[in-house]
CSV table of C-alpha atoms and ligand atoms in Angstrom, one decimal:
chain,number,residue,atom,x,y,z
A,213,MET,CA,17.7,5.3,34.0
A,214,SER,CA,17.9,4.9,30.3
A,215,LEU,CA,14.7,5.4,28.9
A,216,ALA,CA,14.7,2.1,27.3
A,217,GLU,CA,14.1,0.9,31.2
A,218,LEU,CA,10.9,2.3,31.0
A,219,ARG,CA,9.9,-0.8,29.3
A,220,THR,CA,11.2,-4.4,29.7
A,221,HIS,CA,8.4,-6.1,27.4
A,222,TYR,CA,5.7,-5.3,25.0
A,223,SER,CA,2.4,-6.3,26.3
A,224,THR,CA,2.2,-9.3,24.0
A,225,GLN,CA,5.7,-10.5,25.0
A,226,VAL,CA,4.6,-11.1,28.6
A,227,ASN,CA,3.9,-14.6,29.5
A,228,PRO,CA,2.8,-15.4,33.0
A,229,GLU,CA,4.3,-18.7,33.2
A,230,GLU,CA,7.3,-18.0,32.6
A,231,ILE,CA,8.0,-15.1,34.0
A,232,GLY,CA,7.5,-15.9,37.8
A,233,ASP,CA,8.3,-13.1,40.2
A,234,GLU,CA,10.4,-11.1,37.7
A,235,LYS,CA,9.7,-7.5,37.5
A,236,VAL,CA,8.0,-6.3,34.5
A,237,SER,CA,7.8,-2.9,33.0
A,238,LEU,CA,5.3,-1.7,30.6
A,239,ALA,CA,5.1,1.5,28.6
A,240,GLY,CA,2.1,3.2,26.7
A,241,TRP,CA,-1.0,4.7,26.6
A,242,VAL,CA,-3.5,5.2,29.5
A,243,HIS,CA,-6.4,3.4,27.1
A,244,GLU,CA,-8.8,2.8,29.8
A,245,VAL,CA,-9.4,3.7,33.6
A,246,ARG,CA,-12.3,1.5,35.4
A,247,ASP,CA,-12.6,2.7,38.6
A,248,LEU,CA,-15.1,0.2,40.7
A,249,GLY,CA,-14.5,1.9,44.3
A,250,GLY,CA,-12.8,-1.4,45.7
A,251,ILE,CA,-10.7,-2.2,42.7
A,252,CYS,CA,-9.5,0.1,39.5
A,253,PHE,CA,-8.1,-1.2,36.0
A,254,VAL,CA,-5.9,0.7,34.1
A,255,VAL,CA,-5.8,-0.5,30.8
A,256,LEU,CA,-2.1,-0.2,28.9
A,257,ARG,CA,-2.1,0.4,25.3
A,258,ASP,CA,1.5,-0.5,23.8
A,259,ARG,CA,1.9,-0.9,19.7
A,260,ASP,CA,1.5,-4.5,20.1
A,261,GLY,CA,-1.6,-4.9,22.2
A,262,ARG,CA,-3.0,-4.3,25.7
A,263,ALA,CA,-2.5,-5.1,29.3
A,264,GLN,CA,-4.5,-4.9,32.4
A,265,VAL,CA,-2.8,-3.3,35.4
A,266,THR,CA,-5.0,-4.1,38.7
A,267,LEU,CA,-5.0,-2.2,41.5
A,268,VAL,CA,-7.0,-3.5,44.6
A,269,LYS,CA,-7.7,-0.9,47.0
A,270,LYS,CA,-7.2,-3.1,50.3
A,271,LYS,CA,-3.8,-4.5,49.0
A,272,ILE,CA,-2.2,-1.7,47.7
A,273,ASP,CA,-0.8,1.7,48.5
A,274,ARG,CA,-3.3,4.2,49.3
A,275,GLU,CA,-1.5,7.1,47.3
A,276,LEU,CA,-0.7,4.8,44.1
A,277,PHE,CA,-4.4,4.2,44.2
A,278,ASN,CA,-5.7,7.4,44.2
A,279,PHE,CA,-3.1,8.4,41.5
A,280,ALA,CA,-4.1,5.4,39.3
A,281,ARG,CA,-8.1,6.4,39.3
A,282,LYS,CA,-7.3,9.9,38.3
A,283,LEU,CA,-5.3,9.0,35.1
A,284,ILE,CA,-6.4,11.0,32.0
A,285,ARG,CA,-6.8,8.8,29.1
A,286,GLU,CA,-4.3,8.3,26.5
A,287,SER,CA,-1.8,9.9,29.0
A,288,ILE,CA,1.7,8.1,28.7
A,289,ILE,CA,2.7,5.6,31.7
A,290,SER,CA,5.3,3.3,32.4
A,291,VAL,CA,4.2,0.6,34.9
A,292,THR,CA,6.5,-1.5,36.8
A,293,GLY,CA,5.4,-4.5,38.9
A,294,THR,CA,4.5,-8.5,39.0
A,295,VAL,CA,2.5,-10.5,36.9
A,296,LYS,CA,-0.4,-13.1,37.7
A,297,PRO,CA,-2.2,-15.2,35.1
A,298,GLU,CA,-5.9,-14.0,34.9
A,299,ALA,CA,-7.6,-15.9,31.8
A,300,LYS,CA,-10.0,-12.8,31.4
A,301,ALA,CA,-7.2,-10.2,30.9
A,302,PRO,CA,-5.8,-9.5,27.6
A,303,ASN,CA,-2.9,-11.8,26.8
A,304,GLY,CA,-3.9,-13.8,29.7
A,305,TYR,CA,-2.2,-11.5,32.7
A,306,GLU,CA,-2.6,-8.7,34.7
A,307,LEU,CA,0.1,-6.6,36.1
A,308,ILE,CA,0.1,-5.6,39.7
A,309,PRO,CA,1.7,-2.4,40.0
A,310,GLU,CA,4.4,-1.4,42.3
A,311,THR,CA,5.3,2.1,40.4
A,312,ILE,CA,3.4,3.8,37.6
A,313,GLU,CA,5.4,6.7,36.4
A,314,LEU,CA,3.3,9.3,34.6
A,315,LEU,CA,5.7,10.3,31.9
A,316,ASN,CA,3.4,12.9,29.7
A,317,GLU,CA,-0.2,13.8,30.6
A,318,ALA,CA,-2.8,14.0,27.7
A,319,GLU,CA,-5.0,16.8,27.7
A,320,SER,CA,-8.5,16.1,27.7
A,321,PRO,CA,-11.2,16.3,26.0
A,322,LEU,CA,-9.6,14.1,23.1
A,323,PRO,CA,-10.1,15.3,19.7
A,324,MET,CA,-11.1,11.9,18.6
A,325,ASP,CA,-12.1,8.6,20.1
A,326,THR,CA,-9.6,6.0,20.1
A,327,THR,CA,-11.6,2.9,21.4
A,328,GLY,CA,-13.1,2.4,17.7
A,329,LYS,CA,-16.7,2.8,19.5
A,330,VAL,CA,-17.6,5.9,18.0
A,331,ASP,CA,-17.2,5.7,14.1
A,332,ALA,CA,-15.5,8.9,13.0
A,333,GLU,CA,-15.8,10.3,9.3
A,334,LEU,CA,-13.0,9.6,6.9
A,335,ASP,CA,-11.8,13.5,7.1
A,336,THR,CA,-11.9,14.0,10.5
A,337,ARG,CA,-9.6,10.8,11.2
A,338,LEU,CA,-7.3,12.2,8.6
A,339,ASP,CA,-7.3,15.2,10.1
A,340,SER,CA,-6.0,13.7,13.2
A,341,ARG,CA,-4.0,10.8,12.1
A,342,TYR,CA,-2.0,10.5,14.8
A,343,MET,CA,-5.1,9.7,16.9
A,344,ASP,CA,-6.7,7.6,14.2
A,345,LEU,CA,-3.6,5.3,14.2
A,346,ARG,CA,-4.3,4.4,17.8
A,347,ARG,CA,-7.5,3.1,16.9
A,348,GLU,CA,-7.1,-0.9,16.5
A,349,LYS,CA,-8.8,-1.3,12.9
A,350,SER,CA,-6.5,1.8,11.7
A,351,HIS,CA,-3.4,0.4,12.8
A,352,ALA,CA,-4.3,-3.2,11.7
A,353,VAL,CA,-4.2,-1.5,7.8
A,354,PHE,CA,-0.4,-0.1,8.2
A,355,ARG,CA,0.7,-3.5,9.9
A,356,ILE,CA,-0.9,-5.1,6.9
A,357,ARG,CA,0.6,-2.7,4.5
A,358,HIS,CA,4.3,-3.2,6.1
A,359,GLU,CA,3.8,-7.2,5.5
A,360,VAL,CA,2.7,-6.6,2.0
A,361,LEU,CA,5.9,-4.7,1.1
A,362,ASN,CA,8.1,-7.0,2.9
A,363,ALA,CA,6.7,-9.7,1.1
A,364,VAL,CA,7.0,-7.9,-2.2
A,365,ARG,CA,10.8,-7.1,-1.2
A,366,THR,CA,11.4,-10.8,-0.4
A,367,PHE,CA,9.8,-12.4,-3.5
A,368,LEU,CA,11.6,-10.0,-6.0
A,369,SER,CA,14.8,-10.3,-4.5
A,370,ASN,CA,14.4,-14.1,-4.3
A,371,ASN,CA,13.6,-13.8,-8.3
A,372,GLY,CA,17.0,-12.3,-9.0
A,373,PHE,CA,15.8,-8.5,-9.1
A,374,LEU,CA,17.9,-5.9,-7.4
A,375,GLU,CA,16.6,-2.9,-5.6
A,376,THR,CA,17.0,0.2,-7.1
A,377,SER,CA,16.1,4.1,-6.6
A,378,THR,CA,15.7,6.5,-9.2
A,379,PRO,CA,15.0,10.1,-9.3
A,380,LYS,CA,11.8,12.0,-8.3
A,381,VAL,CA,12.8,15.3,-9.7
A,382,VAL,CA,13.2,15.1,-13.3
A,383,ALA,CA,13.4,17.6,-16.9
A,384,THR,CA,10.9,15.4,-18.8
A,385,ALA,CA,7.7,13.9,-18.6
A,386,THR,CA,7.3,10.1,-18.5
A,387,GLU,CA,4.8,10.0,-21.4
A,388,GLY,CA,4.1,13.6,-22.2
A,389,GLY,CA,1.2,13.9,-20.2
A,390,THR,CA,0.4,17.5,-18.8
A,391,ALA,CA,-0.4,15.5,-15.2
A,392,LEU,CA,2.8,16.9,-14.0
A,393,PHE,CA,3.5,18.7,-10.9
A,394,PRO,CA,6.0,21.4,-11.9
A,395,ILE,CA,8.6,22.8,-9.4
A,396,THR,CA,11.2,25.3,-9.2
A,397,TYR,CA,15.0,23.6,-9.7
A,398,PHE,CA,17.6,26.4,-8.8
A,399,ASP,CA,16.7,28.6,-12.0
A,400,ARG,CA,15.1,25.9,-13.8
A,401,GLU,CA,11.7,24.4,-14.3
A,402,ALA,CA,11.6,20.8,-13.2
A,403,PHE,CA,9.2,18.2,-12.3
A,404,LEU,CA,7.8,15.7,-10.2
A,405,ASN,CA,8.1,12.5,-11.9
A,406,GLN,CA,5.2,10.4,-12.6
A,407,SER,CA,6.7,6.5,-13.1
A,408,PRO,CA,10.2,5.5,-13.2
A,409,GLN,CA,9.4,4.2,-16.5
A,410,LEU,CA,12.2,5.8,-18.3
A,411,PHE,CA,15.1,5.3,-15.9
A,412,LYS,CA,14.3,1.5,-15.4
A,413,GLN,CA,14.8,1.2,-18.9
A,414,ILE,CA,17.9,2.5,-19.1
A,415,LEU,CA,18.9,0.4,-16.4
A,416,MET,CA,18.4,-2.5,-19.2
A,417,SER,CA,21.1,-0.8,-21.1
A,418,GLY,CA,23.1,-0.5,-18.2
A,419,GLY,CA,22.9,-4.5,-17.8
A,420,MET,CA,21.6,-4.4,-14.3
A,421,ASP,CA,18.9,-7.4,-16.0
A,422,ARG,CA,16.6,-7.3,-13.3
A,423,VAL,CA,15.5,-4.4,-11.0
A,424,PHE,CA,12.4,-3.2,-8.8
A,425,GLU,CA,11.8,0.0,-7.2
A,426,ILE,CA,9.5,1.0,-4.7
A,427,GLY,CA,8.5,4.8,-4.4
A,428,PRO,CA,6.7,7.6,-4.9
A,429,ILE,CA,5.0,8.7,-8.0
A,430,PHE,CA,3.2,11.9,-8.6
A,431,ARG,CA,0.2,12.7,-10.8
A,432,ALA,CA,-1.1,16.0,-11.2
A,433,GLU,CA,-4.7,14.6,-12.3
A,434,GLU,CA,-7.7,16.5,-11.1
A,435,HIS,CA,-9.1,13.4,-10.0
A,436,ASP,CA,-12.0,12.9,-7.1
A,437,THR,CA,-12.5,9.2,-7.0
A,438,ARG,CA,-12.1,6.9,-4.4
A,439,ARG,CA,-9.2,5.2,-6.0
A,440,HIS,CA,-6.6,8.2,-7.2
A,441,LEU,CA,-4.2,9.7,-5.1
A,442,ASN,CA,-2.0,12.7,-6.4
A,443,GLU,CA,1.1,11.0,-4.7
A,444,ALA,CA,1.3,7.4,-4.6
A,445,THR,CA,3.6,4.5,-3.9
A,446,SER,CA,4.4,2.4,-7.2
A,447,ILE,CA,6.0,-1.2,-7.0
A,448,ASP,CA,7.8,-1.1,-10.5
A,449,ILE,CA,9.9,-4.0,-12.1
A,450,GLU,CA,11.8,-4.1,-15.4
A,451,ALA,CA,13.5,-7.3,-16.5
A,452,SER,CA,15.7,-8.2,-19.7
A,453,PHE,CA,15.3,-11.1,-22.0
A,454,MET,CA,11.7,-11.7,-21.0
A,455,ASP,CA,8.2,-10.7,-22.7
A,456,HIS,CA,4.8,-9.7,-21.7
A,457,PHE,CA,4.2,-12.9,-20.6
A,458,ASP,CA,7.0,-14.0,-18.9
A,459,VAL,CA,6.6,-10.7,-16.7
A,460,MET,CA,2.7,-11.2,-16.2
A,461,GLU,CA,3.7,-14.5,-14.5
A,462,ILE,CA,6.1,-12.4,-12.1
A,463,LEU,CA,3.4,-10.3,-11.3
A,464,GLU,CA,0.5,-13.1,-10.8
A,465,GLU,CA,2.8,-15.2,-8.8
A,466,MET,CA,4.0,-12.4,-6.4
A,467,VAL,CA,0.3,-11.2,-5.8
A,468,ALA,CA,-0.6,-14.8,-4.7
A,469,PHE,CA,3.1,-14.9,-2.4
A,470,VAL,CA,2.0,-11.7,-0.8
A,471,TYR,CA,-1.5,-12.6,0.1
A,472,THR,CA,-0.2,-15.9,1.4
A,473,GLU,CA,2.4,-14.1,3.4
A,474,VAL,CA,0.1,-11.7,4.9
A,475,LYS,CA,-2.6,-14.4,5.8
A,476,LYS,CA,0.9,-16.2,7.6
A,477,ASN,CA,2.2,-13.2,9.2
A,478,ALA,CA,-0.7,-10.9,10.0
A,479,ALA,CA,-3.4,-13.0,10.9
A,480,GLN,CA,-4.2,-11.0,14.2
A,481,PHE,CA,-4.5,-7.7,12.0
A,482,LEU,CA,-6.9,-9.6,9.3
A,483,GLU,CA,-8.7,-10.5,12.3
A,484,ASP,CA,-9.0,-7.1,13.8
A,485,LEU,CA,-10.4,-6.3,10.4
A,486,GLU,CA,-12.8,-9.0,10.3
A,487,ILE,CA,-11.3,-10.3,7.0
A,488,ASP,CA,-11.0,-13.9,5.9
A,489,LEU,CA,-8.5,-13.3,3.3
A,490,GLN,CA,-8.7,-15.4,-0.1
A,491,VAL,CA,-5.3,-16.0,-1.5
A,492,PRO,CA,-6.0,-15.4,-5.8
A,493,LYS,CA,-5.5,-19.0,-7.7
A,494,THR,CA,-2.4,-18.4,-10.4
A,495,PRO,CA,-2.5,-18.4,-13.3
A,496,PHE,CA,-5.0,-15.3,-13.7
A,497,LEU,CA,-7.6,-15.2,-16.3
A,498,LYS,CA,-6.1,-13.5,-19.6
A,499,LEU,CA,-8.8,-11.6,-21.2
A,500,PRO,CA,-8.0,-9.9,-24.5
A,501,TYR,CA,-9.2,-6.5,-25.0
A,502,SER,CA,-11.1,-7.2,-27.8
A,503,GLU,CA,-13.6,-9.6,-26.0
A,504,ALA,CA,-13.3,-7.2,-23.0
A,505,ILE,CA,-15.4,-4.5,-25.0
A,506,GLU,CA,-17.6,-7.3,-26.4
A,507,ILE,CA,-18.5,-7.8,-22.5
A,508,VAL,CA,-19.4,-4.4,-22.1
A,509,ASN,CA,-21.2,-3.9,-25.2
A,510,ALA,CA,-23.5,-6.9,-24.3
A,511,ASN,CA,-24.0,-6.0,-21.3
A,512,THR,CA,-24.2,-2.3,-21.0
A,513,ASP,CA,-25.6,1.1,-22.9
A,514,GLU,CA,-21.7,1.9,-23.7
A,515,LYS,CA,-21.1,1.1,-27.5
A,516,LEU,CA,-17.3,0.5,-27.3
A,517,THR,CA,-15.2,0.0,-30.6
A,518,TRP,CA,-11.4,-0.8,-31.1
A,519,GLY,CA,-9.0,2.0,-29.5
A,520,ASP,CA,-11.7,2.9,-26.7
A,521,ASP,CA,-10.4,3.0,-23.2
A,522,LEU,CA,-12.5,1.6,-20.8
A,523,SER,CA,-14.4,3.3,-18.3
A,524,THR,CA,-15.3,2.8,-14.6
A,525,LEU,CA,-18.7,1.3,-15.4
A,526,ALA,CA,-16.7,-0.7,-18.1
A,527,GLU,CA,-14.0,-1.9,-15.5
A,528,HIS,CA,-16.8,-3.0,-13.0
A,529,THR,CA,-18.7,-4.8,-15.9
A,530,ILE,CA,-15.9,-6.9,-17.0
A,531,GLY,CA,-14.6,-7.6,-13.6
A,532,GLN,CA,-18.1,-8.7,-12.3
A,533,HIS,CA,-18.6,-10.9,-15.4
A,534,VAL,CA,-15.0,-12.6,-14.8
A,535,PHE,CA,-16.0,-13.0,-10.9
A,536,ASP,CA,-19.0,-14.6,-12.1
A,537,LYS,CA,-17.4,-17.3,-14.3
A,538,THR,CA,-14.2,-18.0,-12.4
A,539,GLY,CA,-15.1,-17.0,-9.0
A,540,GLU,CA,-11.6,-14.9,-8.9
A,541,GLU,CA,-11.1,-11.4,-8.5
A,542,HIS,CA,-7.8,-10.7,-10.2
A,543,TYR,CA,-7.4,-11.3,-13.9
A,544,PHE,CA,-5.6,-9.6,-17.2
A,545,ILE,CA,-6.8,-7.8,-20.0
A,546,ILE,CA,-4.0,-8.4,-22.7
A,547,ASP,CA,-3.7,-6.9,-26.1
A,548,TRP,CA,-4.5,-3.5,-26.0
A,549,PRO,CA,-4.6,-1.2,-29.1
A,550,SER,CA,-1.2,0.0,-29.6
A,551,GLU,CA,-3.0,3.7,-30.2
A,552,ILE,CA,-4.0,3.9,-26.2
A,553,LYS,CA,-1.0,2.8,-24.8
A,554,PRO,CA,2.6,4.6,-24.2
A,555,PHE,CA,5.0,4.9,-27.1
A,556,TYR,CA,7.3,2.8,-24.6
A,557,ALA,CA,4.6,-0.6,-25.5
A,558,LEU,CA,6.0,-3.2,-28.0
A,559,PRO,CA,3.5,-3.5,-31.0
A,560,TYR,CA,3.4,-7.3,-32.2
A,561,GLU,CA,5.4,-7.2,-35.5
A,562,ASN,CA,2.7,-8.8,-37.5
A,563,ASP,CA,-0.1,-7.0,-36.3
A,564,PRO,CA,1.1,-3.4,-35.0
A,565,GLU,CA,-2.5,-2.5,-34.3
A,566,ILE,CA,-2.1,-4.8,-31.1
A,567,SER,CA,0.6,-4.1,-28.4
A,568,LYS,CA,2.3,-6.5,-26.2
A,569,SER,CA,0.7,-5.0,-23.3
A,570,PHE,CA,-1.5,-5.8,-20.0
A,571,ASP,CA,-3.1,-4.3,-17.4
A,572,MET,CA,-3.7,-6.5,-14.3
A,573,MET,CA,-7.1,-5.8,-12.6
A,574,HIS,CA,-8.9,-6.7,-9.6
A,575,ARG,CA,-12.8,-6.7,-9.9
A,576,THR,CA,-13.3,-3.1,-9.7
A,577,MET,CA,-10.3,-1.4,-10.8
A,578,GLU,CA,-6.9,-1.5,-12.5
A,579,LEU,CA,-4.0,-2.7,-10.3
A,580,SER,CA,-1.2,-2.7,-12.7
A,581,SER,CA,-0.3,-1.8,-16.1
A,582,GLY,CA,2.7,-3.5,-18.0
A,583,ALA,CA,4.2,-4.5,-21.4
A,584,GLN,CA,7.0,-6.0,-23.4
A,585,ARG,CA,9.0,-2.9,-24.5
A,586,VAL,CA,10.4,-1.5,-27.6
A,587,HIS,CA,13.7,-2.0,-27.7
A,588,GLN,CA,14.8,-0.9,-31.3
A,589,HIS,CA,15.8,2.9,-31.3
A,590,ASP,CA,14.3,3.9,-34.7
A,591,LEU,CA,11.0,2.5,-33.8
A,592,LEU,CA,10.8,4.2,-30.3
A,593,LYS,CA,11.5,7.5,-31.8
A,594,THR,CA,9.0,7.2,-34.5
A,595,ARG,CA,6.5,6.1,-31.9
A,596,ILE,CA,7.7,9.2,-29.6
A,597,GLU,CA,6.8,11.5,-32.5
A,598,ASN,CA,3.9,9.6,-33.5
A,599,GLN,CA,2.3,10.5,-30.0
A,600,GLY,CA,3.1,14.3,-30.8
A,601,LEU,CA,6.0,14.5,-28.2
A,602,ASP,CA,9.1,15.8,-29.2
A,603,PRO,CA,12.1,13.1,-29.1
A,604,ASP,CA,14.7,15.9,-28.4
A,605,GLY,CA,13.2,16.0,-24.6
A,606,PHE,CA,14.0,12.2,-24.6
A,607,GLU,CA,17.4,12.0,-25.8
A,608,PHE,CA,19.1,11.2,-22.7
A,609,TYR,CA,16.5,8.0,-22.6
A,610,LEU,CA,16.6,7.2,-26.3
A,611,LYS,CA,20.6,7.3,-26.6
A,612,THR,CA,20.5,4.0,-24.1
A,613,PHE,CA,18.8,2.1,-27.1
A,614,ARG,CA,21.5,2.5,-29.6
A,615,TYR,CA,24.4,0.7,-28.0
A,616,GLY,CA,23.4,-2.7,-27.0
A,617,MET,CA,19.6,-2.6,-25.3
A,618,PRO,CA,18.4,-5.8,-24.5
A,619,PRO,CA,14.8,-7.0,-25.1
A,620,HIS,CA,12.5,-6.6,-22.0
A,621,ALA,CA,9.6,-6.2,-20.1
A,622,GLY,CA,8.0,-5.1,-17.2
A,623,TRP,CA,5.2,-3.5,-15.0
A,624,GLY,CA,4.1,-1.2,-12.5
A,625,ILE,CA,1.5,-1.8,-9.6
A,626,GLY,CA,0.4,0.7,-7.1
A,627,CYS,CA,1.0,-0.3,-3.5
A,628,GLU,CA,-2.1,1.4,-2.2
A,629,ARG,CA,-4.5,-0.2,-4.8
A,630,LEU,CA,-2.9,-3.5,-3.8
A,631,VAL,CA,-3.6,-3.2,-0.3
A,632,MET,CA,-7.0,-1.3,-0.6
A,633,THR,CA,-8.6,-4.4,-2.8
A,634,MET,CA,-6.9,-6.8,-0.5
A,635,LEU,CA,-8.6,-5.2,2.5
A,636,GLY,CA,-11.8,-4.5,0.6
A,637,ALA,CA,-11.4,-0.8,1.8
A,638,GLU,CA,-14.2,1.5,0.7
A,639,ASN,CA,-11.7,4.6,-0.3
A,640,ILE,CA,-7.8,4.5,-1.0
A,641,ARG,CA,-7.2,7.4,1.6
A,642,ASP,CA,-7.9,4.7,4.2
A,643,VAL,CA,-4.8,2.8,3.6
A,644,VAL,CA,-2.5,5.9,3.2
A,645,LEU,CA,-1.2,7.6,6.5
A,646,PHE,CA,-0.8,10.9,5.0
A,647,PRO,CA,-2.9,11.1,1.6
A,648,ARG,CA,-2.3,13.8,-0.7
A,649,ASP,CA,-5.3,14.8,-2.9
A,650,ARG,CA,-6.8,17.8,-4.9
A,651,LYS,CA,-7.9,19.4,-1.1
A,652,ARG,CA,-5.7,17.5,0.9
A,653,LEU,CA,-2.0,18.8,1.7
A,654,SER,CA,-1.8,18.3,5.2
A,655,PRO,CA,-1.1,16.8,7.6
B,739,ATP,P1,-5.9,4.7,-13.8
B,739,ATP,O1,-6.6,4.6,-15.5
B,739,ATP,O2,-6.7,3.7,-13.0
B,739,ATP,O3,-5.9,5.9,-13.4
B,739,ATP,P2,-3.5,4.6,-14.8
B,739,ATP,O4,-3.2,3.6,-16.1
B,739,ATP,O5,-3.3,6.0,-15.1
B,739,ATP,O6,-4.5,4.3,-13.8
B,739,ATP,P3,-0.5,3.7,-14.5
B,739,ATP,O7,0.1,4.9,-15.5
B,739,ATP,O8,-0.9,2.6,-15.4
B,739,ATP,O9,-1.8,4.2,-14.1
B,739,ATP,O10,0.0,3.3,-13.6
B,739,ATP,C1,0.1,1.7,-12.8
B,739,ATP,C2,-0.4,2.1,-11.7
B,739,ATP,O11,0.0,2.8,-10.6
B,739,ATP,C3,-2.0,1.4,-11.8
B,739,ATP,O12,-2.4,0.6,-12.2
B,739,ATP,C4,-2.3,2.0,-10.2
B,739,ATP,O13,-2.3,0.9,-9.6
B,739,ATP,C5,-1.1,3.0,-9.8
B,739,ATP,N1,-1.6,4.2,-10.0
B,739,ATP,C6,-1.3,5.0,-11.2
B,739,ATP,N2,-2.0,6.2,-11.0
B,739,ATP,C7,-2.3,6.2,-9.4
B,739,ATP,C8,-3.0,7.1,-8.9
B,739,ATP,N3,-3.3,8.5,-9.2
B,739,ATP,N4,-3.6,6.9,-7.3
B,739,ATP,C9,-3.2,5.4,-6.9
B,739,ATP,N5,-2.4,4.8,-7.8
B,739,ATP,C10,-2.3,4.8,-8.9
B,740,MG,MG1,-2.3,2.0,-16.4
């Protein structure tokens, strides 16, 4: 017998009206055993849901009845039998077994509760992620993440973007920061890339016109916050013959599309998480940096001046202000000082203090940064030098600006922050299968 025959259906695929006397096999975990003496219920759980296996003592083989009663929770079983409509059971049917095959018995006691009845600490859950994922609420998060990425790919492909992959092992820092993980690459030093920025720009010179990448980024920053990871997933785009406003429009439309698709395709999982998802209205508010700092100065003790970065308190204050005014959680902060944006952000020609850059925000945190890029070789080289970096390290990048580089723009949005804010998760680690942070390197 092939292993695939252990299962003819997922629990949610069985329709008792249609199936008649046909034999059905389900495979999964023993979620629960309820032994009421004369009747015993075994709840089988598979990836998509649950099924009730009903054994009536008087009507069933005594040996099978006793076997079922003694099943240990979370063991793996395959049950074959016929189905009967039962309105009170999950998916509207019960399975009357002919055979129950025990494929792999679980040890007992379990390292953590999987029924959702006991709330475990995040750390405990992450230590036993394989167990935690069996909880409905944890599973739901990753089903939604799947829909998010699916929607991103659909949206970007439909808008002419080509999916690409660029190296994660690199020789130079993207932005020259110190927040890089060094690694040994044969007899040389290399780094884990913090962003695909330089590569996606090179692809503009290569004529790929519109590209996107969904991939890991590594940041060796020693944060200990609810919104930072040391390994995150970045959704990046770069597009030729577009300015910052063009790519902001792509970003806001993509976010709205993702929300719409999740609402449509993951309704069950939103319900499991008790989330009533509101699709954000486009276009998002575009707030100039200069006005954003005025909001902070008027509402907090912070006294920000041109060129200051926004603290967490500042981000919260602006986000709340925007929400109170518009009822929307997403907005842009535009026209940032050139001095606090990376060298590749293009300054306005008539006012080089200001750059054609933006951050896309959600009420309490940044979701995305983007800009129209510098496409002129000499200006780019000067900006690299002015930021105290050595242009020699950037030669592989700089030279691609000398032989036909179109004007272009792009952004990067953190996948985890997108999912986290969508679900209102308290901690970014909740939406990562195996988070990497200062303390956590395993599992
Ligand atoms: P922040 O200021 O919030 O630390 P950043 O400005 O350093 O973010 P960018 O370099 O602009 O981040 O990266 C673009 C996006 O990638 C961010 O807006 C965020 O969504 C995501 N991102 C960046 N760093 C991290 C991280 N350490 N953990 C999780 N997501 C991240
Ligand atoms: Mg940023």
